[in-house]
Coordinates of C-alpha atoms in Angstrom, one line a residue:
Chain B
X75 CA 0.0 0.0 0.0
X76 CA 1.4 3.3 -1.0
X77 CA -0.1 6.3 0.8
X78 CA 1.1 9.8 0.3
X79 CA 2.0 11.1 3.7
X80 CA -0.5 13.7 4.7
X81 CA -0.3 15.2 8.1
X82 CA -3.7 15.5 9.8
X83 CA -2.4 16.7 13.1
X84 CA -2.1 20.5 13.5
X85 CA 1.4 21.4 12.6
X86 CA 3.6 22.4 15.6
X87 CA 2.4 25.9 16.1
X88 CA 4.9 27.3 18.7
X89 CA 7.8 26.3 16.5
X90 CA 7.8 29.5 14.4
X91 CA 8.3 31.8 17.3
X92 CA 11.2 29.8 18.6
X93 CA 12.9 29.8 15.3
X94 CA 12.8 33.7 15.3
X95 CA 14.2 33.7 18.8
X96 CA 17.1 31.5 17.9
X97 CA 17.9 33.4 14.8
X98 CA 18.1 36.6 16.7
X99 CA 20.6 35.2 19.2
X100 CA 22.5 33.7 16.2
X101 CA 24.9 31.7 18.3
X102 CA 23.6 28.2 17.8
X103 CA 25.0 25.9 15.2
X104 CA 22.5 24.4 12.7
X105 CA 22.9 21.0 14.4
X106 CA 22.0 22.4 17.8
X107 CA 19.1 24.3 16.3
X108 CA 17.5 21.2 14.8
X109 CA 18.0 19.1 17.8
X110 CA 16.6 21.9 20.0
X111 CA 13.6 22.3 17.7
X112 CA 12.9 18.6 17.8
X113 CA 13.0 18.8 21.6
X114 CA 10.8 21.9 21.6
X115 CA 8.2 20.2 19.5
X116 CA 7.9 17.1 21.7
X117 CA 5.6 18.6 24.3
X118 CA 3.1 19.5 21.5
X119 CA 2.7 15.8 20.5
X120 CA 2.7 14.5 24.0
X121 CA 0.0 16.7 25.4
X122 CA -2.2 14.6 27.6
X123 CA -5.2 16.0 25.8
X124 CA -8.1 13.6 24.8
X125 CA -7.0 11.2 22.1
X126 CA -8.0 12.4 18.7
X127 CA -10.9 10.8 16.9
X128 CA -10.7 9.9 13.2
X129 CA -13.4 9.4 10.7
X130 CA -12.1 6.9 8.2
X131 CA -13.5 7.0 4.7
X132 CA -12.4 6.1 1.3
X133 CA -12.7 3.8 -1.7
X134 CA -12.0 0.1 -2.2
X135 CA -10.7 -0.9 -5.6
X136 CA -9.4 -4.0 -7.3
X137 CA -5.7 -3.4 -7.6
X138 CA -5.2 -4.9 -11.0
X139 CA -7.7 -2.7 -12.9
X140 CA -8.9 -0.1 -10.5
X141 CA -12.5 -1.4 -10.6
X142 CA -14.4 -0.1 -7.5
X143 CA -15.2 -3.0 -5.3
X144 CA -18.8 -3.3 -4.1
X145 CA -19.4 -5.1 -0.8
X146 CA -16.0 -5.2 0.7
X147 CA -16.4 -6.0 4.4
X148 CA -14.7 -3.6 6.8
X149 CA -14.5 -4.5 10.4
X150 CA -12.8 -3.0 13.4
X151 CA -10.4 -5.7 14.5
X152 CA -11.5 -7.7 17.5
X153 CA -15.1 -6.5 17.3
X154 CA -18.2 -7.1 15.2
X155 CA -18.5 -3.4 14.4
X156 CA -18.3 -3.0 10.7
X157 CA -19.6 -1.8 7.4
X158 CA -19.2 -2.5 3.7
X159 CA -18.4 -0.5 0.6
X160 CA -21.3 0.8 -1.5
X161 CA -22.0 0.4 -5.2
X162 CA -19.2 2.9 -6.0
X163 CA -16.8 1.2 -3.7
X164 CA -17.1 4.0 -1.2
X165 CA -17.2 3.5 2.5
X166 CA -17.2 5.5 5.7
X167 CA -16.6 3.7 8.9
X168 CA -19.7 4.1 11.2
X169 CA -17.8 5.1 14.2
X170 CA -15.0 7.4 15.1
X171 CA -11.7 5.6 15.5
X172 CA -8.6 6.2 17.6
X173 CA -4.9 6.0 16.8
X174 CA -3.8 2.4 16.8
X175 CA -7.3 0.9 15.9
X176 CA -7.0 -1.6 13.2
X177 CA -9.5 -2.0 10.3
X178 CA -9.7 -5.2 8.4
X179 CA -10.8 -5.2 4.8
X180 CA -11.9 -8.5 3.3
X181 CA -13.6 -9.9 0.3
X182 CA -14.0 -13.5 -0.9
X183 CA -11.1 -14.3 -3.2
X184 CA -9.0 -11.3 -2.3
X185 CA -6.2 -11.0 0.2
X186 CA -7.2 -9.5 3.6
X187 CA -5.8 -6.1 4.3
X188 CA -5.3 -4.4 7.6
X189 CA -5.0 -0.6 8.1
X190 CA -3.8 0.9 11.3
X191 CA -5.5 4.2 12.1
X192 CA -3.0 7.0 12.5
X193 CA -2.6 10.7 11.9
X194 CA -0.6 9.8 8.7
X195 CA -3.6 8.2 6.9
X196 CA -4.9 10.2 3.9
X197 CA -8.3 11.7 4.4
X198 CA -9.6 9.7 1.5
X199 CA -8.2 6.2 1.8
X200 CA -7.7 4.2 -1.3
X201 CA -7.7 0.5 -0.4
X202 CA -6.2 -1.5 -3.2
X203 CA -7.2 -5.2 -2.9
X204 CA -5.0 -7.9 -4.4
X205 CA -6.1 -11.3 -5.6
X206 CA -5.7 -14.1 -3.2
X207 CA -4.4 -16.5 -5.8
X208 CA -4.8 -20.2 -5.4
X209 CA -3.8 -23.0 -7.6
X210 CA -7.2 -24.5 -8.3
X211 CA -7.5 -28.2 -8.0
X212 CA -10.5 -30.5 -8.4
X213 CA -11.3 -33.9 -7.1
X214 CA -14.8 -35.1 -6.4
X215 CA -16.9 -38.2 -5.9
X216 CA -18.7 -39.7 -8.9
X217 CA -21.1 -42.4 -8.0
X218 CA -20.8 -45.6 -10.0
X219 CA -23.6 -46.6 -12.4
X220 CA -26.4 -48.8 -11.0
X221 CA -25.8 -52.1 -12.7
X222 CA -22.9 -53.1 -10.5
X223 CA -22.5 -55.2 -7.4
X224 CA -22.9 -53.7 -4.0
X225 CA -19.2 -53.5 -3.4
X226 CA -18.6 -51.8 -6.7
X227 CA -21.4 -49.4 -6.1
X228 CA -19.5 -48.0 -3.1
X229 CA -18.6 -44.4 -3.7
X230 CA -15.2 -43.8 -5.1
X231 CA -13.2 -40.7 -5.6
X232 CA -12.6 -39.8 -9.2
X233 CA -10.2 -37.3 -10.5
Chain J
X87 CA -6.9 -56.0 -8.3
X88 CA -7.6 -52.4 -8.3
X89 CA -11.2 -52.9 -7.3
X90 CA -10.1 -55.1 -4.4
X91 CA -7.7 -52.5 -3.2
X92 CA -10.4 -49.8 -3.3
X93 CA -13.0 -51.9 -1.7
X94 CA -10.5 -52.5 1.1
X95 CA -9.7 -48.8 1.2
X96 CA -13.4 -47.8 1.6
X97 CA -14.1 -50.5 4.2
X98 CA -11.1 -49.1 6.1
X99 CA -12.4 -45.6 5.8
X100 CA -15.7 -46.3 7.5
X101 CA -16.1 -45.5 11.1
X102 CA -12.7 -43.8 11.3
X103 CA -13.4 -40.2 12.4
X104 CA -11.1 -39.0 15.0
X105 CA -14.0 -37.9 17.2
X106 CA -12.7 -39.9 20.1
X107 CA -10.7 -36.9 21.2
X108 CA -13.9 -34.9 21.6
X109 CA -16.1 -37.1 23.7
X110 CA -17.6 -34.1 25.6
X111 CA -18.3 -32.0 22.5
X112 CA -21.8 -31.4 21.4
X113 CA -21.6 -31.9 17.7
X114 CA -25.4 -32.4 17.4
X115 CA -25.9 -28.9 18.7
X116 CA -23.3 -27.6 16.3
X117 CA -25.1 -29.3 13.4
X118 CA -28.4 -27.7 14.5
X119 CA -26.8 -24.3 14.5
X120 CA -25.5 -24.9 11.0
X121 CA -29.0 -25.7 9.8
X122 CA -30.3 -22.4 11.2
X123 CA -28.4 -20.5 8.6
X124 CA -29.1 -22.3 5.4
X125 CA -28.6 -20.2 2.3
X126 CA -26.8 -17.5 4.2
X127 CA -24.8 -15.2 1.8
X128 CA -21.1 -15.6 1.5
X129 CA -20.6 -11.8 1.1
X130 CA -19.9 -11.3 4.7
X131 CA -17.9 -14.2 6.1
X132 CA -17.3 -12.6 9.4
X133 CA -21.0 -12.2 10.0
X134 CA -21.6 -15.8 9.0
X135 CA -18.8 -17.1 11.2
X136 CA -20.2 -15.1 14.1
X137 CA -23.7 -16.5 13.7
X138 CA -22.4 -20.1 13.3
X139 CA -20.1 -20.0 16.3
X140 CA -21.1 -17.4 18.9
X141 CA -23.6 -19.7 20.6
X142 CA -21.1 -22.6 20.9
X143 CA -18.5 -22.9 23.6
X144 CA -15.8 -25.2 22.5
X145 CA -13.6 -24.6 19.4
X146 CA -14.3 -28.1 18.1
X147 CA -18.0 -27.4 18.2
X148 CA -17.5 -24.1 16.5
X149 CA -15.4 -25.7 13.8
X150 CA -18.0 -28.4 13.4
X151 CA -20.8 -25.9 12.8
X152 CA -18.7 -24.2 10.1
X153 CA -17.8 -27.6 8.5
X154 CA -21.4 -28.7 8.5
X155 CA -22.7 -25.4 7.2
X156 CA -20.2 -25.6 4.2
X157 CA -21.2 -29.2 3.5
X158 CA -24.9 -28.4 3.5
X159 CA -24.7 -25.2 1.5
X160 CA -21.9 -25.5 -1.0
X161 CA -22.4 -27.6 -4.1
X162 CA -19.8 -29.4 -6.2
X163 CA -19.8 -28.0 -9.7
X164 CA -19.3 -30.8 -12.1
X165 CA -18.9 -28.6 -15.2
X166 CA -16.2 -26.6 -13.4
X167 CA -14.5 -29.7 -12.3
X168 CA -14.5 -31.2 -15.9
X169 CA -13.2 -27.9 -17.2
X170 CA -10.4 -27.8 -14.7
X171 CA -9.3 -31.4 -15.5
X172 CA -9.4 -30.8 -19.2
X173 CA -7.6 -27.5 -19.2
X174 CA -4.9 -28.9 -16.9
X175 CA -4.4 -31.8 -19.2
X176 CA -4.1 -29.8 -22.4
X177 CA -1.7 -27.2 -21.0
X178 CA 1.7 -28.7 -20.7
X179 CA 3.7 -25.5 -20.5
X180 CA 4.3 -24.5 -16.9
X181 CA 4.0 -20.7 -17.5
X182 CA 0.9 -21.2 -19.6
X183 CA -0.6 -23.4 -16.9
X184 CA 0.2 -20.8 -14.2
X185 CA -1.5 -18.0 -16.2
X186 CA -4.5 -20.2 -16.8
X187 CA -4.7 -21.0 -13.1
X188 CA -4.7 -17.4 -12.2
X189 CA -7.7 -16.6 -14.4
X190 CA -9.5 -19.8 -13.4
X191 CA -9.0 -18.8 -9.7
X192 CA -11.1 -15.7 -10.3
X193 CA -13.9 -17.8 -12.0
X194 CA -13.9 -20.1 -9.0
X195 CA -14.3 -17.3 -6.5
X196 CA -17.0 -15.6 -8.5
X197 CA -19.0 -18.9 -8.8
X198 CA -18.5 -19.5 -5.1
X199 CA -19.9 -16.1 -4.2
X200 CA -22.7 -15.9 -6.6
X201 CA -23.9 -19.5 -7.0
X202 CA -22.4 -21.2 -3.9
X203 CA -20.9 -23.8 -6.2
X204 CA -17.3 -24.7 -6.4
X205 CA -14.6 -27.4 -6.6
X206 CA -12.4 -28.5 -3.7
X207 CA -10.2 -25.4 -3.7
X208 CA -13.3 -23.3 -2.9
X209 CA -14.4 -25.7 -0.1
X210 CA -11.0 -25.6 1.5
X211 CA -10.7 -21.8 1.1
X212 CA -14.1 -21.2 2.7
X213 CA -13.4 -23.6 5.6
X214 CA -10.1 -21.8 6.3
X215 CA -11.6 -18.3 6.1
X216 CA -14.6 -19.0 8.3
X217 CA -12.5 -20.9 10.9
X218 CA -10.0 -18.0 11.0
X219 CA -12.9 -15.5 11.5
X220 CA -14.0 -17.7 14.4
X221 CA -10.5 -17.5 15.9
X222 CA -9.6 -21.1 15.0
X223 CA -6.2 -21.8 13.3
X224 CA -6.9 -23.5 10.0
X225 CA -5.0 -23.9 6.7
X226 CA -5.4 -25.3 3.2
X227 CA -3.4 -28.4 2.3
X228 CA -2.7 -29.1 -1.4
X229 CA -1.9 -32.5 -2.7
X230 CA -3.2 -35.6 -4.4
X231 CA -6.2 -37.7 -3.9
X232 CA -6.4 -41.3 -4.9
X233 CA -8.6 -42.2 -7.8
X234 CA -9.6 -45.5 -9.2
X235 CA -9.7 -44.5 -12.8
X236 CA -6.4 -42.7 -13.3
X237 CA -3.0 -42.7 -11.7
X238 CA -2.4 -39.5 -9.7
X239 CA 0.0 -37.4 -11.7
X240 CA 2.9 -36.2 -9.6
X241 CA 3.1 -33.0 -11.7
X242 CA -0.5 -32.1 -11.1
X243 CA -1.8 -31.9 -7.6
X244 CA -5.5 -32.5 -7.9
X245 CA -7.0 -31.9 -4.5
X246 CA -7.1 -29.4 -1.6
X247 CA -8.3 -30.1 2.0
X248 CA -7.7 -28.6 5.4
X249 CA -5.7 -28.9 8.6
X250 CA -7.2 -27.4 11.7
X251 CA -5.7 -26.9 15.2
X252 CA -8.0 -27.8 18.1
X253 CA -6.8 -27.8 21.7
X254 CA -3.2 -27.4 20.4
X255 CA -3.4 -30.5 18.2
X256 CA -3.6 -30.6 14.4
X257 CA -6.4 -32.5 12.7
X258 CA -7.3 -33.2 9.1
X259 CA -10.6 -32.9 7.2
X260 CA -12.0 -32.8 3.7
X261 CA -15.2 -30.7 3.2
X262 CA -15.4 -31.5 -0.5
X263 CA -15.7 -35.2 -0.1
X264 CA -18.0 -34.8 3.0
X265 CA -20.5 -32.7 1.1
X266 CA -21.8 -35.3 -1.4
X267 CA -21.2 -36.8 -4.7
X268 CA -21.8 -36.5 -8.4
X269 CA -24.4 -38.8 -10.1
X270 CA -22.6 -40.9 -12.7
X271 CA -25.4 -40.6 -15.2
X272 CA -26.9 -37.1 -14.8
X273 CA -23.7 -35.5 -13.5
X274 CA -25.8 -33.6 -11.0
X275 CA -24.5 -33.0 -7.5
X276 CA -26.2 -35.1 -4.9
X277 CA -25.8 -33.6 -1.5
X278 CA -25.1 -36.2 1.1
X279 CA -23.3 -35.2 4.3
X280 CA -20.7 -37.7 5.2
X281 CA -18.9 -36.8 8.4
X282 CA -16.3 -39.5 8.2
X283 CA -14.1 -36.8 6.6
X284 CA -14.6 -34.6 9.6
X285 CA -11.4 -34.9 11.7
X286 CA -10.6 -38.3 10.1
X287 CA -7.9 -40.4 11.7
X288 CA -4.6 -39.3 9.9
X289 CA -3.4 -42.8 9.3
X290 CA -6.7 -43.5 7.5
X291 CA -6.8 -40.1 5.8
X292 CA -3.4 -40.7 4.2
X293 CA -4.7 -43.7 2.2
X294 CA -6.7 -41.3 0.0
X295 CA -4.9 -38.0 0.6
X296 CA -1.2 -37.4 -0.2
X297 CA -0.1 -33.9 0.7
X298 CA 2.6 -32.0 -1.2
X299 CA 4.2 -31.4 2.1
X300 CA 4.3 -34.8 3.8
X301 CA 4.6 -33.2 7.3
X302 CA 0.8 -32.7 6.9
X303 CA 0.2 -36.4 6.9
X304 CA 0.4 -35.9 10.7
X305 CA 1.8 -39.4 11.2
X306 CA 5.3 -40.7 12.0
X307 CA 5.4 -43.6 9.5
X308 CA 4.8 -41.9 6.2
X309 CA 4.0 -43.9 3.1
X310 CA 6.0 -43.0 0.1
X311 CA 4.5 -42.1 -3.2
X312 CA 4.8 -45.6 -4.7
X313 CA 3.0 -47.0 -1.8
X314 CA 0.3 -44.4 -2.0
X315 CA -0.4 -45.0 -5.7
X316 CA -0.3 -48.7 -5.2
X317 CA 2.8 -49.6 -7.1
X318 CA 4.3 -51.5 -4.3

């Protein structure tokens, strides 16, 4: 899965002010500046504020020819909460999700796919489903015709 | 001679399910649950697996409900079967065969979804998927099944079945053969649930099923290929 990285989190706001301050002092090396910046940003991400909710929506398509896939099952891993893609392959998960939640996309004959909810997900997900390829084999029972002895009439496997 | 061998084989196959490990399991209840959801769609396997298993306690009962449901609801497709045999015989080139397999795989899944008919790959696939949805470890095993009319061809595996892990032990089963048979004259599928192939004793199972990976015989004394096809 290739997703263009797209930050959903508010970008580190206080950073701009700090850059100006450091430039004015003008005594820090670039190396020190970057490491200080990284340090300065940390509290922004680690704020003990309520965890963010995400609405996950997007389109499910067949990887090989981009056909929208109707009826792809989408479940929140470990639960029976789910939905499925509509006639245009579009879906919106019926509940808000948190960072780290896992969505499972499945469809008969296609490989299952798991998506971990995070700030880095695009706002419009494109789920590309790949064929779950199997070498097809066939062996079944063919009953023997009637005019045989009881022993011969016993079912036998036929290739 | 062959006939004698097969008669012996099928007599040996009777009454050989490995159900002795599960004396306390209520398989009757599991079968009843399976009958409640006849004709349930395959579009949502998770929902189907939940319905079949949430009322049952033990993993072996859950697996039984899934196995029985598949046997009662999925039909063998004789035309598809003939087609697969024919196509695999005419294609001798490996690359060409692989390409054909890939296309055919799509047809198989479409037929399974829309018409609930398939050949053994579809049975084994469905059993694995539903079991996994129910939290039961299950896998597909490819290999050869023994036939009275033709020698198994070592180049062409002709059958798929399943291994399932219950209470930390692996067992074998074959949903295709448990579901019924094809009438020799009309070529119609005749459903007839045959639970001998549900958790069959591995040493009996191996007489008719030779896995590509012989570890999946699940027995210590493994017959070799020649013994399997009756050449020694």
